[in-house]
Tab-separated table of C-alpha atoms in Angstrom:
chain	number	residue	atom	x	y	z
A	1	UNK	CA	32.439	-1.725	13.502
A	2	UNK	CA	31.746	-4.375	16.140
A	3	UNK	CA	29.587	-1.964	18.164
A	4	UNK	CA	27.591	-1.088	15.040
A	5	UNK	CA	26.947	-4.736	14.254
A	6	UNK	CA	25.927	-5.340	17.845
A	7	UNK	CA	23.515	-2.417	17.659
A	8	UNK	CA	22.051	-3.716	14.401
A	9	UNK	CA	21.725	-7.200	15.876
A	10	UNK	CA	19.764	-5.959	18.873
A	11	UNK	CA	17.524	-3.887	16.604
A	12	UNK	CA	16.807	-6.898	14.406
A	13	UNK	CA	16.058	-9.078	17.440
A	14	UNK	CA	13.723	-6.474	18.910
A	15	UNK	CA	11.837	-5.875	15.660
A	16	UNK	CA	11.608	-9.601	14.920
A	17	UNK	CA	10.198	-10.307	18.400
A	18	UNK	CA	7.620	-7.525	18.139
A	19	UNK	CA	6.703	-8.592	14.609
A	20	UNK	CA	6.205	-12.228	15.581
A	21	UNK	CA	4.129	-11.241	18.595
A	22	UNK	CA	1.917	-9.100	16.375
A	23	UNK	CA	1.647	-11.921	13.822
A	24	UNK	CA	0.135	-14.110	16.549
A	25	UNK	CA	-2.044	-11.350	17.994
A	26	UNK	CA	-3.472	-10.196	14.655
A	27	UNK	CA	-4.302	-13.788	13.688
A	28	UNK	CA	-6.325	-14.522	16.828
A	29	UNK	CA	-9.694	-13.509	15.258
A	30	UNK	CA	-9.370	-16.574	13.001
A	31	UNK	CA	-9.956	-18.672	16.119
A	32	UNK	CA	-13.437	-17.119	16.414
A	33	UNK	CA	-15.857	-18.604	13.829
A	34	UNK	CA	-18.143	-15.576	14.209
A	35	UNK	CA	-15.350	-13.106	13.472
A	36	UNK	CA	-16.052	-10.408	10.871
A	37	UNK	CA	-12.799	-11.510	9.245
A	38	UNK	CA	-14.639	-14.388	7.539
A	39	UNK	CA	-16.917	-11.915	5.807
A	40	UNK	CA	-14.119	-10.118	3.951
A	41	UNK	CA	-11.256	-11.015	1.614
A	42	UNK	CA	-9.153	-12.495	4.422
A	43	UNK	CA	-11.771	-15.158	5.037
A	44	UNK	CA	-12.171	-15.682	1.290
A	45	UNK	CA	-8.466	-16.490	0.838
A	46	UNK	CA	-8.556	-18.893	3.776
A	47	UNK	CA	-11.702	-20.535	2.432
A	48	UNK	CA	-10.187	-21.085	-1.005
A	49	UNK	CA	-6.967	-22.430	0.481
A	50	UNK	CA	-8.741	-24.804	2.856
A	51	UNK	CA	-10.739	-26.249	-0.055
A	52	UNK	CA	-7.624	-26.657	-2.157
A	53	UNK	CA	-8.939	-24.156	-4.690
A	54	UNK	CA	-7.068	-21.312	-6.382
A	55	UNK	CA	-8.641	-18.088	-7.608
A	56	UNK	CA	-8.689	-17.909	-11.377
A	57	UNK	CA	-7.887	-14.190	-11.731
A	58	UNK	CA	-4.101	-13.790	-11.999
A	59	UNK	CA	-3.617	-10.884	-9.573
A	60	UNK	CA	-5.512	-12.792	-6.880
A	61	UNK	CA	-4.405	-16.226	-8.030
A	62	UNK	CA	-0.751	-15.711	-7.083
A	63	UNK	CA	-1.571	-15.044	-3.441
A	64	UNK	CA	-4.284	-17.708	-3.518
A	65	UNK	CA	-1.688	-20.220	-4.737
A	66	UNK	CA	0.623	-19.169	-1.918
A	67	UNK	CA	-2.168	-19.740	0.623
A	68	UNK	CA	-2.795	-23.158	-0.895
A	69	UNK	CA	0.893	-24.040	-0.392
A	70	UNK	CA	0.648	-22.942	3.237
A	71	UNK	CA	-2.264	-25.351	3.737
A	72	UNK	CA	-0.055	-28.172	2.474
A	73	UNK	CA	2.343	-27.394	5.326
A	74	UNK	CA	-0.182	-26.727	8.125
A	75	UNK	CA	-3.912	-27.429	8.135
A	76	UNK	CA	-5.078	-24.947	10.783
A	77	UNK	CA	-6.103	-21.570	9.248
A	78	UNK	CA	-4.703	-19.793	12.307
A	79	UNK	CA	-1.244	-21.245	11.759
A	80	UNK	CA	-1.515	-20.571	8.020
A	81	UNK	CA	-1.942	-16.872	8.794
A	82	UNK	CA	0.886	-16.903	11.361
A	83	UNK	CA	3.178	-18.723	8.916
A	84	UNK	CA	2.507	-16.214	6.146
A	85	UNK	CA	3.008	-13.197	8.385
A	86	UNK	CA	6.176	-14.636	9.904
A	87	UNK	CA	7.712	-15.383	6.502
A	88	UNK	CA	6.753	-11.910	5.254
A	89	UNK	CA	8.381	-10.395	8.350
A	90	UNK	CA	11.568	-12.377	7.729
A	91	UNK	CA	11.606	-11.172	4.103
A	92	UNK	CA	11.222	-7.554	5.225
A	93	UNK	CA	14.035	-7.818	7.771
A	94	UNK	CA	16.361	-9.005	5.002
A	95	UNK	CA	16.229	-5.423	3.688
A	96	UNK	CA	17.513	-4.044	7.014
A	97	UNK	CA	21.303	-4.048	6.357
A	98	UNK	CA	20.950	-2.325	2.980
A	99	UNK	CA	18.307	0.195	4.082
A	100	UNK	CA	20.117	1.205	7.274
A	101	UNK	CA	23.471	1.484	5.503
A	102	UNK	CA	22.151	3.651	2.650
A	103	UNK	CA	19.328	5.643	4.259
A	104	UNK	CA	19.697	5.405	8.044
A	105	UNK	CA	17.575	4.107	10.886
A	106	UNK	CA	14.645	6.526	10.698
A	107	UNK	CA	13.370	5.512	7.241
A	108	UNK	CA	13.847	1.850	8.124
A	109	UNK	CA	11.830	2.096	11.357
A	110	UNK	CA	9.067	4.012	9.573
A	111	UNK	CA	8.994	1.344	6.871
A	112	UNK	CA	8.762	-1.290	9.595
A	113	UNK	CA	5.718	0.441	11.098
A	114	UNK	CA	3.995	0.713	7.713
A	115	UNK	CA	4.779	-2.928	6.951
A	116	UNK	CA	3.519	-4.045	10.385
A	117	UNK	CA	0.183	-2.344	9.749
A	118	UNK	CA	-0.184	-4.172	6.424
A	119	UNK	CA	1.147	-7.488	7.731
A	120	UNK	CA	-1.533	-7.536	10.403
A	121	UNK	CA	-4.047	-8.376	7.677
A	122	UNK	CA	-4.078	-11.713	5.853
A	123	UNK	CA	-4.169	-9.980	2.479
A	124	UNK	CA	-1.892	-9.298	-0.500
A	125	UNK	CA	-0.911	-5.816	0.671
A	126	UNK	CA	2.028	-6.850	2.871
A	127	UNK	CA	3.428	-8.913	0.003
A	128	UNK	CA	2.871	-6.048	-2.453
A	129	UNK	CA	4.692	-3.696	-0.055
A	130	UNK	CA	7.714	-6.019	-0.162
A	131	UNK	CA	7.651	-6.180	-3.964
A	132	UNK	CA	7.411	-2.382	-4.258
A	133	UNK	CA	10.239	-2.002	-1.740
A	134	UNK	CA	12.330	-4.399	-3.827
A	135	UNK	CA	11.614	-2.397	-6.984
A	136	UNK	CA	12.343	0.922	-5.241
A	137	UNK	CA	15.603	-0.350	-3.734
A	138	UNK	CA	16.745	-1.393	-7.229
A	139	UNK	CA	15.572	1.846	-8.855
A	140	UNK	CA	19.058	3.354	-8.822
A	141	UNK	CA	20.685	0.182	-10.072
A	142	UNK	CA	22.898	0.663	-13.096
A	143	UNK	CA	21.568	-2.577	-14.568
A	144	UNK	CA	18.384	-2.130	-16.605
A	145	UNK	CA	17.738	-5.885	-16.458
A	146	UNK	CA	17.974	-5.867	-12.667
A	147	UNK	CA	15.453	-3.007	-12.442
A	148	UNK	CA	12.990	-4.790	-14.708
A	149	UNK	CA	13.375	-8.097	-12.858
A	150	UNK	CA	12.687	-6.303	-9.557
A	151	UNK	CA	9.462	-4.901	-11.016
A	152	UNK	CA	8.313	-8.212	-12.526
A	153	UNK	CA	6.441	-9.530	-9.425
A	154	UNK	CA	4.228	-6.428	-9.506
A	155	UNK	CA	2.998	-7.420	-12.970
A	156	UNK	CA	1.594	-10.607	-11.457
A	157	UNK	CA	0.022	-9.230	-8.291
A	158	UNK	CA	-0.805	-5.500	-8.755
A	159	UNK	CA	-0.019	-4.290	-12.296
A	160	UNK	CA	-1.208	-0.712	-11.686
A	161	UNK	CA	1.771	-0.285	-9.351
A	162	UNK	CA	3.965	-0.078	-12.436
A	163	UNK	CA	2.583	3.429	-13.044
A	164	UNK	CA	4.974	4.495	-10.262
A	165	UNK	CA	7.973	3.217	-12.223
A	166	UNK	CA	7.164	3.724	-15.888
A	167	UNK	CA	8.386	6.864	-17.654
A	168	UNK	CA	5.772	9.601	-17.385
A	169	UNK	CA	4.655	9.537	-21.013
A	170	UNK	CA	4.027	5.782	-20.908
A	171	UNK	CA	1.905	6.108	-17.749
A	172	UNK	CA	-0.134	8.907	-19.338
A	173	UNK	CA	-0.772	6.771	-22.432
A	174	UNK	CA	-1.788	3.738	-20.359
A	175	UNK	CA	-4.205	5.708	-18.147
A	176	UNK	CA	-5.709	7.473	-21.179
A	177	UNK	CA	-6.139	4.127	-22.951
A	178	UNK	CA	-7.819	2.635	-19.885
A	179	UNK	CA	-10.226	5.590	-19.681
A	180	UNK	CA	-11.057	5.287	-23.400
A	181	UNK	CA	-11.581	1.554	-23.023
A	182	UNK	CA	-14.042	2.083	-20.162
A	183	UNK	CA	-15.810	4.789	-22.193
A	184	UNK	CA	-16.261	2.452	-25.162
A	185	UNK	CA	-17.334	-0.353	-22.805
A	186	UNK	CA	-20.087	1.920	-21.477
A	187	UNK	CA	-21.131	2.791	-25.046
A	188	UNK	CA	-21.261	-0.911	-25.981
A	189	UNK	CA	-23.479	-1.667	-22.980
A	190	UNK	CA	-25.875	1.185	-23.859
A	191	UNK	CA	-26.356	0.922	-27.648
A	192	UNK	CA	-29.732	2.663	-27.549
A	193	UNK	CA	-28.369	5.924	-26.131
A	194	UNK	CA	-27.678	8.680	-28.627
A	195	UNK	CA	-24.118	9.936	-28.496
A	196	UNK	CA	-23.191	6.935	-26.362
A	197	UNK	CA	-19.498	7.849	-26.216
A	198	UNK	CA	-20.278	11.322	-24.890
A	199	UNK	CA	-22.683	9.754	-22.412
A	200	UNK	CA	-19.850	7.427	-21.419
A	201	UNK	CA	-17.623	10.402	-20.628
A	202	UNK	CA	-20.337	11.980	-18.486
A	203	UNK	CA	-21.082	8.678	-16.757
A	204	UNK	CA	-17.422	8.050	-15.888
A	205	UNK	CA	-16.941	11.566	-14.558
A	206	UNK	CA	-20.144	11.447	-12.508
A	207	UNK	CA	-19.297	8.085	-10.946
A	208	UNK	CA	-15.546	8.495	-10.499
A	209	UNK	CA	-15.595	11.981	-8.934
A	210	UNK	CA	-17.514	11.092	-5.729
A	211	UNK	CA	-15.607	7.813	-5.424
A	212	UNK	CA	-12.322	9.708	-5.663
A	213	UNK	CA	-13.465	12.101	-2.929
A	214	UNK	CA	-14.442	9.117	-0.749
A	215	UNK	CA	-10.988	7.594	-1.296
A	216	UNK	CA	-9.224	10.843	-0.373
A	217	UNK	CA	-11.357	11.107	2.773
A	218	UNK	CA	-10.806	7.494	3.805
A	219	UNK	CA	-6.998	7.463	3.502
A	220	UNK	CA	-7.004	9.857	6.465
A	221	UNK	CA	-5.993	7.629	9.423
A	222	UNK	CA	-8.198	9.659	11.780
A	223	UNK	CA	-11.243	8.628	9.729
A	224	UNK	CA	-11.058	5.078	11.133
A	225	UNK	CA	-9.740	6.050	14.563
A	226	UNK	CA	-13.187	6.200	16.149
A	227	UNK	CA	-14.008	2.706	14.846
A	228	UNK	CA	-10.859	1.202	16.379
A	229	UNK	CA	-11.301	2.980	19.709
A	230	UNK	CA	-14.957	1.947	20.018
A	231	UNK	CA	-13.945	-1.677	19.430
A	232	UNK	CA	-11.069	-1.494	21.899
A	233	UNK	CA	-8.542	-2.029	19.089
A	234	UNK	CA	-5.979	0.373	20.510
A	235	UNK	CA	-2.969	-1.312	18.939
A	236	UNK	CA	-4.618	-1.275	15.510
A	237	UNK	CA	-5.407	2.429	15.997
A	238	UNK	CA	-1.744	3.193	16.744
A	239	UNK	CA	-0.526	1.142	13.770
A	240	UNK	CA	-3.043	2.822	11.458
A	241	UNK	CA	-1.605	6.223	12.380
A	242	UNK	CA	2.046	5.159	12.336
A	243	UNK	CA	1.602	3.208	9.093
A	244	UNK	CA	-0.113	6.150	7.428
A	245	UNK	CA	2.610	8.553	8.610
A	246	UNK	CA	5.117	6.926	6.264
A	247	UNK	CA	2.756	7.293	3.293
A	248	UNK	CA	1.858	10.898	4.104
A	249	UNK	CA	5.534	11.824	4.352
A	250	UNK	CA	5.854	10.756	0.726
A	251	UNK	CA	2.717	12.762	-0.141
A	252	UNK	CA	4.199	15.757	1.698
A	253	UNK	CA	7.384	15.596	-0.363
A	254	UNK	CA	5.328	15.248	-3.561
A	255	UNK	CA	3.400	18.404	-2.633
A	256	UNK	CA	6.406	20.451	-1.518
A	257	UNK	CA	8.251	19.482	-4.702
A	258	UNK	CA	5.692	21.454	-6.688
A	259	UNK	CA	7.133	24.645	-5.191
A	260	UNK	CA	10.628	24.014	-3.792
A	261	UNK	CA	13.473	22.450	-5.744
A	262	UNK	CA	15.171	20.844	-2.719
A	263	UNK	CA	12.253	18.418	-2.445
A	264	UNK	CA	12.270	17.384	-6.087
A	265	UNK	CA	13.347	13.930	-7.146
A	266	UNK	CA	13.320	11.926	-10.358
A	267	UNK	CA	10.379	9.895	-9.100
A	268	UNK	CA	8.120	12.785	-8.042
A	269	UNK	CA	6.387	13.224	-11.462
A	270	UNK	CA	5.914	9.443	-11.679
A	271	UNK	CA	4.408	9.316	-8.187
A	272	UNK	CA	1.954	12.077	-9.081
A	273	UNK	CA	0.999	10.305	-12.294
A	274	UNK	CA	0.709	7.016	-10.419
A	275	UNK	CA	-1.598	8.495	-7.778
A	276	UNK	CA	-3.788	10.231	-10.355
A	277	UNK	CA	-3.811	7.169	-12.606
A	278	UNK	CA	-4.809	4.816	-9.785
A	279	UNK	CA	-7.664	7.121	-8.759
A	280	UNK	CA	-8.880	7.291	-12.361
A	281	UNK	CA	-8.636	3.533	-12.860
A	282	UNK	CA	-10.483	2.633	-9.663
A	283	UNK	CA	-13.051	5.366	-10.243
A	284	UNK	CA	-13.662	4.096	-13.791
A	285	UNK	CA	-14.598	0.658	-12.460
A	286	UNK	CA	-16.703	2.300	-9.734
A	287	UNK	CA	-14.520	1.356	-6.779
A	288	UNK	CA	-12.874	3.289	-3.991
A	289	UNK	CA	-9.219	2.721	-3.094
A	290	UNK	CA	-8.537	1.263	0.343
A	291	UNK	CA	-5.841	3.021	2.383
A	292	UNK	CA	-3.885	-0.249	2.439
A	293	UNK	CA	-3.440	0.009	-1.323
A	294	UNK	CA	-1.891	3.475	-1.036
A	295	UNK	CA	0.270	2.530	1.958
A	296	UNK	CA	1.617	-0.567	0.197
A	297	UNK	CA	2.414	1.391	-2.985
A	298	UNK	CA	3.718	4.738	-1.718
A	299	UNK	CA	5.326	4.074	1.686
A	300	UNK	CA	8.428	2.333	0.247
A	301	UNK	CA	9.336	5.584	-1.520
A	302	UNK	CA	10.163	7.122	1.864
A	303	UNK	CA	13.785	6.188	1.176
A	304	UNK	CA	13.813	9.092	-1.305
A	305	UNK	CA	12.169	11.575	1.092
A	306	UNK	CA	14.239	14.586	2.135
A	307	UNK	CA	15.676	13.818	5.621
A	308	UNK	CA	14.527	17.239	6.881
A	309	UNK	CA	10.935	15.965	6.683
A	310	UNK	CA	11.541	12.896	8.864
A	311	UNK	CA	11.155	14.781	12.146
A	312	UNK	CA	8.694	15.010	14.991
A	313	UNK	CA	7.442	18.436	13.923
A	314	UNK	CA	6.366	16.957	10.585
A	315	UNK	CA	4.102	14.559	12.482
A	316	UNK	CA	2.529	17.530	14.278
A	317	UNK	CA	1.997	19.249	10.936
A	318	UNK	CA	0.482	16.089	9.415
A	319	UNK	CA	-1.884	15.642	12.362
A	320	UNK	CA	-3.091	19.160	11.619
A	321	UNK	CA	-3.670	18.154	7.983
A	322	UNK	CA	-5.557	15.030	9.071
A	323	UNK	CA	-7.751	17.046	11.434
A	324	UNK	CA	-8.495	19.534	8.640
A	325	UNK	CA	-9.397	16.648	6.300
A	326	UNK	CA	-11.672	15.211	8.982
A	327	UNK	CA	-13.417	18.555	9.514
A	328	UNK	CA	-13.985	18.939	5.779
A	329	UNK	CA	-15.404	15.442	5.660
A	330	UNK	CA	-17.796	16.223	8.514
A	331	UNK	CA	-18.892	19.516	6.959
A	332	UNK	CA	-19.643	18.031	3.548
A	333	UNK	CA	-21.208	14.815	4.769
A	334	UNK	CA	-20.095	11.341	5.779
A	335	UNK	CA	-18.330	9.790	2.823
A	336	UNK	CA	-17.902	6.322	4.071
């Protein structure tokens, strides 16, 4: 028992040290006023927080409020980012005793790699990952109230994540309702078009299909590998691959479960419905889904993955899948 605790202690110390080092390293671009970071959502959150403003939309407002609180503690945007990433890291490491005891070291280390990739960005995704992991870890709880309380934070920060937890029929109804709502919205915006509802169906299908294909192409970690290598971001390239590995292991189990019973789990149908529903929802509002969204939502479910898949040969197989996806993308044109 003592040797096991000693081993766990050294693992925690090692992961905490690496995580803190990466929190500092990934926040360094904030020191550069000309950094591209200030042209994306990371810079937007920092800008709102520095001005003492909070985004009005609820799903962004929660994180925006958190950033504002950070600015009350430290005034330098660099240290705000480091503080957030360090606290998120500490929250993740709190899961270590439970995850290692119930599922072993391999799933925990893979979760750490996926979390590290997300935590390198000053965005909501690392926080969402933690909330999904909390909900997944309580999924087998005998207490219905405990399961619902664990899912509550997702309502406030990324409600579509609940598609992964709702019973299948409820998810189907919600996605169908969302599609019908967007169809009627299109009809209301085009009152002069005959058969506006039918036109709305055609419009949604025409716009969502290519966007869905772009999303499927862009979640391939090799798709962004060239960008990272050309910019000398070798660490980011490694974390993109390792972080995506966790997510693709879940996708692999979802696919194998269609044919072989040993890979089936209670959550497999819900994961399929969640993936399809998210693609439909984002496509309906004419947006692609960033790979960080999928990694934050699906990677925590690795604790339910069949242990026979968590092996080195699976990585080799997945690299083959990624290469095939990249070749298909090149043959049918650059999608993004």
